Short mmCIF file of C-alpha atoms in Angstrom, two decimals:
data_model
loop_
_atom_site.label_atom_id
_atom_site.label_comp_id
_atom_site.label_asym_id
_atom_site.label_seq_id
_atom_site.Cartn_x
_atom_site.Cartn_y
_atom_site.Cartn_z
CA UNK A 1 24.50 8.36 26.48
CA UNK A 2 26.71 9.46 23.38
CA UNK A 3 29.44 6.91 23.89
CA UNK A 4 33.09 6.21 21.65
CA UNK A 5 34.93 3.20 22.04
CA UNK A 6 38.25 2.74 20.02
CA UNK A 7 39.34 -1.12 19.52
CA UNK A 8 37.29 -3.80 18.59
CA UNK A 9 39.60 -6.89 19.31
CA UNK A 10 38.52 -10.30 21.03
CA UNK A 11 38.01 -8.01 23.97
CA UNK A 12 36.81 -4.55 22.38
CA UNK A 13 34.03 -6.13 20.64
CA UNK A 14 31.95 -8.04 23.23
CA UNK A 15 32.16 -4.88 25.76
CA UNK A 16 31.50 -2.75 22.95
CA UNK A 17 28.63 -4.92 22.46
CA UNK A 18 27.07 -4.68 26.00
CA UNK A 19 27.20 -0.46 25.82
CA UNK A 20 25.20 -0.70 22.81
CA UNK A 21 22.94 -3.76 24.37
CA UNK A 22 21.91 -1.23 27.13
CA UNK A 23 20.54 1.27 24.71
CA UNK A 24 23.51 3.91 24.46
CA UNK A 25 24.55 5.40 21.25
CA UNK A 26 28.01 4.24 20.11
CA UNK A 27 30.28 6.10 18.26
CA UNK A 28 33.59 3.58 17.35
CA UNK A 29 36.37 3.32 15.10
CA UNK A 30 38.95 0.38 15.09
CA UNK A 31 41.90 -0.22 12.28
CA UNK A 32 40.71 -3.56 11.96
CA UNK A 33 37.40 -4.93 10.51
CA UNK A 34 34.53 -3.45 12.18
CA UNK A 35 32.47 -6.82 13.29
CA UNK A 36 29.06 -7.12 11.51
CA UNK A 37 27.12 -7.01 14.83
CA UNK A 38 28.43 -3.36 16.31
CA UNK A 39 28.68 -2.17 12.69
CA UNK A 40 24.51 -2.64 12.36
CA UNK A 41 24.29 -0.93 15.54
CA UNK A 42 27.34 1.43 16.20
CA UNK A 43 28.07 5.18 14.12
CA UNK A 44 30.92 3.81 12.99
CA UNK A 45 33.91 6.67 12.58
CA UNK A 46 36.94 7.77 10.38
CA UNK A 47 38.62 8.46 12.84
CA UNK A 48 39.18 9.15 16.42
CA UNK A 49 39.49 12.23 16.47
CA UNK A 50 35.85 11.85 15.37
CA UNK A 51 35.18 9.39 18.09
CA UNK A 52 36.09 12.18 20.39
CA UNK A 53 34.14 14.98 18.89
CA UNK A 54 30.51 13.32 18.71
CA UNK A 55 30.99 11.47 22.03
CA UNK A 56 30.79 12.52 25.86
CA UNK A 57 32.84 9.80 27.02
CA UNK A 58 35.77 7.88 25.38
CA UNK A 59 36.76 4.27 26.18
CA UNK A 60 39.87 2.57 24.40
CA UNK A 61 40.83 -0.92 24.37
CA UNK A 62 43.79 -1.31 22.59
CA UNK A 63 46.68 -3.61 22.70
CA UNK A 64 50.26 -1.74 24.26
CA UNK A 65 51.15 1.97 25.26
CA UNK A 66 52.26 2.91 22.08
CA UNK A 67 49.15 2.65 20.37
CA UNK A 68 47.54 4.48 23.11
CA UNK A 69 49.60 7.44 22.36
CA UNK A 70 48.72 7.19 18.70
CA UNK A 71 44.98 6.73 19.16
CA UNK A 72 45.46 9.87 21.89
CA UNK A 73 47.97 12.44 20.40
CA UNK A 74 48.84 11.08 17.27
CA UNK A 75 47.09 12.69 13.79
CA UNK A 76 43.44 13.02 14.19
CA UNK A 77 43.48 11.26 17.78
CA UNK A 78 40.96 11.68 20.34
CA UNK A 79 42.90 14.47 21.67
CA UNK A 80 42.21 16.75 18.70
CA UNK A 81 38.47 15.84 19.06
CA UNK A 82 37.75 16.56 22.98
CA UNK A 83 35.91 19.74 24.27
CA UNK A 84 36.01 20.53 27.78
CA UNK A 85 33.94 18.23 30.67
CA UNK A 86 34.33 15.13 28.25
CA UNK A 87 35.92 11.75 30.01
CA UNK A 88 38.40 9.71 28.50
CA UNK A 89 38.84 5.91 29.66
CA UNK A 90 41.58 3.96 28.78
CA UNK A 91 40.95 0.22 29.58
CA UNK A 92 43.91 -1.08 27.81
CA UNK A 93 46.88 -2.80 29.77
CA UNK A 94 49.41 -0.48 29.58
CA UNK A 95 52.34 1.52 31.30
CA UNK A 96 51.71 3.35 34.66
CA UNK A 97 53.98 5.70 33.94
CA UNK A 98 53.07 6.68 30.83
CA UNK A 99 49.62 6.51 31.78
CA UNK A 100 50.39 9.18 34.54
CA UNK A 101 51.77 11.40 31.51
CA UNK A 102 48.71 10.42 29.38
CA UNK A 103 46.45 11.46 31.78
CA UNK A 104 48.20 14.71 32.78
CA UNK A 105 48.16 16.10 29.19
CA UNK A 106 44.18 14.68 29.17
CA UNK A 107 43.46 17.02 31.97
CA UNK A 108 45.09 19.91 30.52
CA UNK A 109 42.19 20.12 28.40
CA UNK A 110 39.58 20.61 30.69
CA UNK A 111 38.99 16.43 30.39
CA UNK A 112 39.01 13.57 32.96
CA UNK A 113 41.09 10.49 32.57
CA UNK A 114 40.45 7.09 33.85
CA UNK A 115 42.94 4.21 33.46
CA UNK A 116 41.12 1.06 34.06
CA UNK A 117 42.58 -2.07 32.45
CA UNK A 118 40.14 -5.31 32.96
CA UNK A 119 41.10 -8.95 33.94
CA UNK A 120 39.10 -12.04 33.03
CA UNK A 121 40.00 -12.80 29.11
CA UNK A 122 37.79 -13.15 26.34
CA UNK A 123 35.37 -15.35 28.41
CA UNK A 124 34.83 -12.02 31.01
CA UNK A 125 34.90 -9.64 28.59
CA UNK A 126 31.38 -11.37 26.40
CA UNK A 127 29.94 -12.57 29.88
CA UNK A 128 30.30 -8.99 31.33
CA UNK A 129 32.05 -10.68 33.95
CA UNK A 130 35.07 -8.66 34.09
CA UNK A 131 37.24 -6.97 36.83
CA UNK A 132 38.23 -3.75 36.09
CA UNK A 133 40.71 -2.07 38.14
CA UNK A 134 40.51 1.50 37.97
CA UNK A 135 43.11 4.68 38.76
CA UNK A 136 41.49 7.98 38.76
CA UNK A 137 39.54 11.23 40.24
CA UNK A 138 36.34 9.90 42.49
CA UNK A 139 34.28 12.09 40.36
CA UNK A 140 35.05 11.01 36.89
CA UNK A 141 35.06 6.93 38.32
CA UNK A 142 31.22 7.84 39.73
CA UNK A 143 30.19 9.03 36.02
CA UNK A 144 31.85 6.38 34.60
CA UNK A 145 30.82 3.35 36.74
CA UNK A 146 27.44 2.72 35.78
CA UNK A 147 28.71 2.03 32.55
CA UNK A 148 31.97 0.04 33.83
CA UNK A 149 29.29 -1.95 35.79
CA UNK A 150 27.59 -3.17 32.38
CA UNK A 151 30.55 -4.59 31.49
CA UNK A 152 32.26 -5.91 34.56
CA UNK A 153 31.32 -7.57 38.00
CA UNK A 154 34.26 -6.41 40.23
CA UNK A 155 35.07 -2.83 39.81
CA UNK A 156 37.32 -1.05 42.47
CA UNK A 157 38.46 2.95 42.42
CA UNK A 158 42.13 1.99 43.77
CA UNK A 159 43.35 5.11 43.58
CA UNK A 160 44.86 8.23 41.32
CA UNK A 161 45.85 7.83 37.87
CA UNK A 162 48.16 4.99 37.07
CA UNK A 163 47.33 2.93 40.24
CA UNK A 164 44.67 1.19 38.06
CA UNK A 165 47.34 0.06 36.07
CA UNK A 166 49.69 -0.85 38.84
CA UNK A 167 46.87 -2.92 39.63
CA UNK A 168 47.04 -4.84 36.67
CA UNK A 169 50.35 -4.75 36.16
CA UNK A 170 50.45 -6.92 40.11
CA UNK A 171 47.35 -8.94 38.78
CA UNK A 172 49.72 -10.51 35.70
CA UNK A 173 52.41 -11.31 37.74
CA UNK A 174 50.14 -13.78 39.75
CA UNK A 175 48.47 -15.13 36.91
CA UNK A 176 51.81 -15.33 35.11
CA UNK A 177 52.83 -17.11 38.17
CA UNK A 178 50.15 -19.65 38.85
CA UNK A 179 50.16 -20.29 34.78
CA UNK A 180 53.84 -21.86 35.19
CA UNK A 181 53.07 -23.55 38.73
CA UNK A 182 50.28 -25.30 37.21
CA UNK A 183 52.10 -25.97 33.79
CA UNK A 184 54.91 -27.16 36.35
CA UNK A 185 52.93 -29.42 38.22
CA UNK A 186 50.93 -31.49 35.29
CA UNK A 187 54.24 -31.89 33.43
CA UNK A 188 55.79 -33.84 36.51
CA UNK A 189 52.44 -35.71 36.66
CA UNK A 190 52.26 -36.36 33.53
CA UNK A 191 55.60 -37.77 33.12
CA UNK A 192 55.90 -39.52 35.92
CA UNK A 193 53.04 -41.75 34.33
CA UNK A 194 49.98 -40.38 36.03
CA UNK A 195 47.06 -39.07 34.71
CA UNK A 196 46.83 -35.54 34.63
CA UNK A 197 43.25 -35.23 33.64
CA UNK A 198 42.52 -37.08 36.77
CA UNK A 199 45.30 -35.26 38.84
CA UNK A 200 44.00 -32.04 38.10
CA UNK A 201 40.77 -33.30 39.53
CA UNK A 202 42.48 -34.63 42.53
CA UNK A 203 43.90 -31.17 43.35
CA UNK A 204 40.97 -29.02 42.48
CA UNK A 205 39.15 -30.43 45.69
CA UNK A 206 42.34 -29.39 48.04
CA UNK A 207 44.55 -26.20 48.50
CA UNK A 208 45.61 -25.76 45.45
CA UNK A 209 42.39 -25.36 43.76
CA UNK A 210 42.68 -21.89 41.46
CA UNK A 211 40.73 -20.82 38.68
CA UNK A 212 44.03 -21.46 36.65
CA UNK A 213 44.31 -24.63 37.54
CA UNK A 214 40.41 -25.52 36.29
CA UNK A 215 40.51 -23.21 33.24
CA UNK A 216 43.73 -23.54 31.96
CA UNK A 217 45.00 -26.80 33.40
CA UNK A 218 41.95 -28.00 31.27
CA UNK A 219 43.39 -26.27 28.36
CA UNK A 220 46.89 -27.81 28.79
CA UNK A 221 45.54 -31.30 28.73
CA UNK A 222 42.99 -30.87 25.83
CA UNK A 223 45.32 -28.94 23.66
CA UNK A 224 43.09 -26.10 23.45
CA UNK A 225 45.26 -23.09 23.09
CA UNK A 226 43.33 -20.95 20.85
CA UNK A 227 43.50 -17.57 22.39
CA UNK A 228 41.58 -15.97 24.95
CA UNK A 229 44.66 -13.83 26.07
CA UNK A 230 47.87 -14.50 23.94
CA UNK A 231 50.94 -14.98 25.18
CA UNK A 232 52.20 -11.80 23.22
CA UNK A 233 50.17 -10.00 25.27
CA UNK A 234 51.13 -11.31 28.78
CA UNK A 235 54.81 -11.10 27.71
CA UNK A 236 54.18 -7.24 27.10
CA UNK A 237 52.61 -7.02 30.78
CA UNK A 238 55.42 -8.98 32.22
CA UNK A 239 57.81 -6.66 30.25
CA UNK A 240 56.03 -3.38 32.15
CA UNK A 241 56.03 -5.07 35.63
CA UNK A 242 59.75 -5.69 35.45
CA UNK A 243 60.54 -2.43 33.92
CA UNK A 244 58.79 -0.85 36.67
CA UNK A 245 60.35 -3.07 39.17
CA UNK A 246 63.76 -1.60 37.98
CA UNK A 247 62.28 1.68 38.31
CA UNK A 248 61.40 1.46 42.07
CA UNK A 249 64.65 -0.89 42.85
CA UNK A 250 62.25 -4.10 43.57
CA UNK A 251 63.35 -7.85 42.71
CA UNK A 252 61.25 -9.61 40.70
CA UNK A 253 62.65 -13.37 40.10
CA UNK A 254 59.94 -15.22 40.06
CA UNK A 255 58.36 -12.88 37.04
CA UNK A 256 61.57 -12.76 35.11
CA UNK A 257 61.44 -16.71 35.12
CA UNK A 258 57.75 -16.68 33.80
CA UNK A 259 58.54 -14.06 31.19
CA UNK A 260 61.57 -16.20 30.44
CA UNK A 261 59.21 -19.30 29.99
CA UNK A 262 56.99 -17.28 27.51
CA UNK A 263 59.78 -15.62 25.21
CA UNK A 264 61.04 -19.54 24.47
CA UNK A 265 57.40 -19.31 23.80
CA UNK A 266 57.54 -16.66 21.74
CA UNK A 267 61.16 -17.92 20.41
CA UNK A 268 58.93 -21.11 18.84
CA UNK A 269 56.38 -18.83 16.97
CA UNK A 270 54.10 -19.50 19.53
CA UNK A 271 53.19 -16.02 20.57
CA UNK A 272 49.71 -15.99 19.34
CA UNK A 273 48.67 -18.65 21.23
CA UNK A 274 46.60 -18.72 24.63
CA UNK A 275 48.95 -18.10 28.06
CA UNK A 276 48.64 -21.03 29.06
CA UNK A 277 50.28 -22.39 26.16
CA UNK A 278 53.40 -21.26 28.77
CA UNK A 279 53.12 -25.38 29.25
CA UNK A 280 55.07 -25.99 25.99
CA UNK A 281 58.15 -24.26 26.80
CA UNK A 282 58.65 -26.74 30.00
CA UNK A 283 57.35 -29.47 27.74
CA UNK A 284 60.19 -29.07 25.50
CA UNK A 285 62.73 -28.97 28.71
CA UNK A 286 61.32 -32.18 29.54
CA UNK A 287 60.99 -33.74 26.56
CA UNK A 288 57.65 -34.90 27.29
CA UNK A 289 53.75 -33.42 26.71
CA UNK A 290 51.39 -33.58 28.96
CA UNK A 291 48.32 -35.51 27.36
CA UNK A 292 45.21 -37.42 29.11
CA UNK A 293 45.79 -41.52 29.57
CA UNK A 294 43.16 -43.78 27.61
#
């Protein structure tokens, strides 16, 4: 298929990668670099208004709502390129309500949208192992999920436009969540003179075994926080759930103390590290880090 993809970050580029793997014709543009590998491979673009114009379906993965606007309606966006019958898919993590407006003004011309943000980091996104959420008409998600499928493992239709990013929105609050229960719990260990490397294997055999606790309790101990999903990112997320919890009059305490966590985070110049870096901010309350016993 003729294929666009705008954004070529850590999680653009591998799922670029796979659409072009299985044979389709890619049509991309990016403001960064375009990596070496797609650029070989790819029809690489101007602009995306370009994008739009040579390609039958549109996928964007690109970092907040604002610069989903721009790529969309902004001066030669993807909006000034589409013809009528052409699908747009945004798989960026961005507002639901905006994305309801986004998609609206999509439709207008004759176009389908698709919001369907991914979970599953860096490590998903180059083992096409991703879950993608996905908000939409049944028609345009039946197009659009054979490709979605080469890309992802987990891919659910949960409803109308904007309730694939509702989706996500709910999916960072619990990883938000579980990041600062398991930072939590290997900072007490830790400090109370127990190994956490060995703690963490304890639990991971009992009920509070989570694929937080094995990928980024690991992380925590080893000091690996090189990003896979930064904490400026997750902040952002946490920033749309609790707007939106305003919105609908819901109380959100537990996220506001996560978010909390991550702008002392932030606060440090520690943005640009992984999320689970979240571990340094209660580190610093406790004046202790957690590190492995020799």
């Amino acid at each position: 298929m003729q294929l666009g993809f705008i954004g070529l970050g850590i999680m653009g580029a591998p799922m670029c990668g796979h659409l072009i793997a299985a044979g389709h014709q890619l049509f991309v543009h990016t403001r960064s670099k375009v990596p070496a590998a797609i650029g070989e491979r790819a029809v690489v673009c101007a602009s995306a208004k370009d994008v739009a114009e040579r390609a039958d379906i549109v996928f964007l993965m690109l970092p907040d709502t604002p610069d989903v606007s721009r790529v969309l309606f902004g001066e030669n966006g993807v909006a000034q390129g589409l013809s009528r019958g052409k699908t747009v898919v945004d798989m960026s993590s961005i507002s639901p309500i905006d994305t309801k407006d986004f998609a609206q003004r999509i439709n207008g011309l004759g176009c389908d949208y698709l919001d369907a943000p991914v979970s599953g980091g860096e490590v998903g996104a180059k083992a096409a192992s991703l879950t993608i959420m996905v908000g939409g008409p049944g028609e345009a998600f039946a197009r659009a999920k054979p490709l979605l499928e080469l890309m992802g493992k987990n891919i659910t239709l949960v409803g109308g436009n904007g309730d694939g990013q509702t989706t996500k929105v709910a999916n960072q609050i619990i990883v938000a969540l579980n990041i600062a229960a398991v930072s939590e719990a290997l900072v007490f260990a830790s400090k109370a003179g127990a190994d956490p490397a060995k703690v963490r294997q304890a639990l991971m055999g009992g009920f509070a075994a989570s694929r937080i606790l094995e990928v980024h309790g690991e992380r925590m101990i080893k000091r690996t926080f090189n990003p896979g999903f930064r904490i400026g990112l997750h902040q952002k997320d946490l920033n749309l759930a609790l707007a939106g919890a305003k919105s609908i009059g819901v109380a959100l305490p537990q996220t506001a103390n996560a978010a909390q966590l991550m702008q002392a985070c932030a606060a440090h110049g520690w943005d640009q590290l992984d999320h689970s870096a979240l571990v340094k901010a209660l580190e610093l309350m406790a004046g202790h880090e957690v590190a492995r016993l020799d």
